[in-house]
Coordinates of C-alpha atoms in Angstrom, one line a residue:
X11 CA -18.1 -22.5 55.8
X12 CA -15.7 -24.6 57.2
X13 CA -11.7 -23.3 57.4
X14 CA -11.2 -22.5 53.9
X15 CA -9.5 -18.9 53.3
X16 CA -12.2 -16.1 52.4
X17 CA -10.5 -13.7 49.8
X18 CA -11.6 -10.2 50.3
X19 CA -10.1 -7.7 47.7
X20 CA -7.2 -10.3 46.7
X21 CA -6.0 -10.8 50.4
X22 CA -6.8 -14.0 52.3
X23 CA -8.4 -14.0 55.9
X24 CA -8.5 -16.9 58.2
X25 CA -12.2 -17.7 58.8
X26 CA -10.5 -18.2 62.7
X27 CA -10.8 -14.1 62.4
X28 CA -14.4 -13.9 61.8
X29 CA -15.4 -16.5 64.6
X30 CA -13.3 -14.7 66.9
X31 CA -14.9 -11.6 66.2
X32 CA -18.3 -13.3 66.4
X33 CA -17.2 -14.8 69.8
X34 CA -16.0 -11.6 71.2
X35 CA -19.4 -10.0 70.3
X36 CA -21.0 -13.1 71.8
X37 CA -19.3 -13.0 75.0
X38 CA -20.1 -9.1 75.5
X39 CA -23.6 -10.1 75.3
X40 CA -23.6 -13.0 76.9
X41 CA -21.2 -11.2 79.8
X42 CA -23.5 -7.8 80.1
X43 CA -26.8 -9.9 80.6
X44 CA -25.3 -12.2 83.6
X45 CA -24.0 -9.0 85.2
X46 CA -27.8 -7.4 85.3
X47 CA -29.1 -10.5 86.1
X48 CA -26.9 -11.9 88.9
X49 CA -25.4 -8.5 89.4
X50 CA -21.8 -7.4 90.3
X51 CA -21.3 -8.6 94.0
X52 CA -20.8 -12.0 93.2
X53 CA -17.1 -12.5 94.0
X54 CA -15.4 -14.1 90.8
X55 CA -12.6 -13.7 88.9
X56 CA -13.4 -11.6 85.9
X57 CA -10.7 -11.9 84.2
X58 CA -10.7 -15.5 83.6
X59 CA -14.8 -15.8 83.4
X60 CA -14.2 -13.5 80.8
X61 CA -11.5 -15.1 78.8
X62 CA -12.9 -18.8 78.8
X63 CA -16.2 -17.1 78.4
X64 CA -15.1 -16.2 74.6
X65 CA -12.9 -19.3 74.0
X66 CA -16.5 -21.2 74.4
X67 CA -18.4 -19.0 72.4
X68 CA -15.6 -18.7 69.6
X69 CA -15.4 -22.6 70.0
X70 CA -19.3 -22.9 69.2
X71 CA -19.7 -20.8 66.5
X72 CA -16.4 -22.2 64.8
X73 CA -18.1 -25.8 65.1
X74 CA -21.5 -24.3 64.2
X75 CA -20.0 -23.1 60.9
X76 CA -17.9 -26.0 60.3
X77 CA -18.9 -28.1 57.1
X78 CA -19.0 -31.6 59.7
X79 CA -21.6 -30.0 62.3
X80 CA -24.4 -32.0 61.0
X81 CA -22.7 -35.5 61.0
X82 CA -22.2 -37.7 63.8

């Protein structure tokens, strides 16, 4: 897909929108199975795990869906 402009009913949406909303749906899941596994007495900062926690999943699925991802 790469990050060409989608047009949907004659306005233009970054693609950045739909991997962040991919990444944010990502990061719930990813987030809501590590709590039931390692459970919520661990002492970390959940604010942060949570934040880079979607900036990494955003930044896969962006590179995923870029048009370069198969060439080295």
């Amino acid at each position: 897909m790469g990050l060409k402009e989608i047009t949907v009913g004659g306005i233009y949406l970054s693609p950045l929108l739909i991997y962040a909303l991919l990444g944010f749906i990502g990061a719930l899941i990813v987030r809501t199975v590590l709590h039931r596994l390692v459970g919520q007495n661990i002492p970390w900062f959940e604010a942060w795990f949570d934040v880079a926690l979607f900036v990494i999943i955003t930044a896969a699925v962006a590179f995923a869906f870029s048009s370069t991802a198969g060439i080295v």
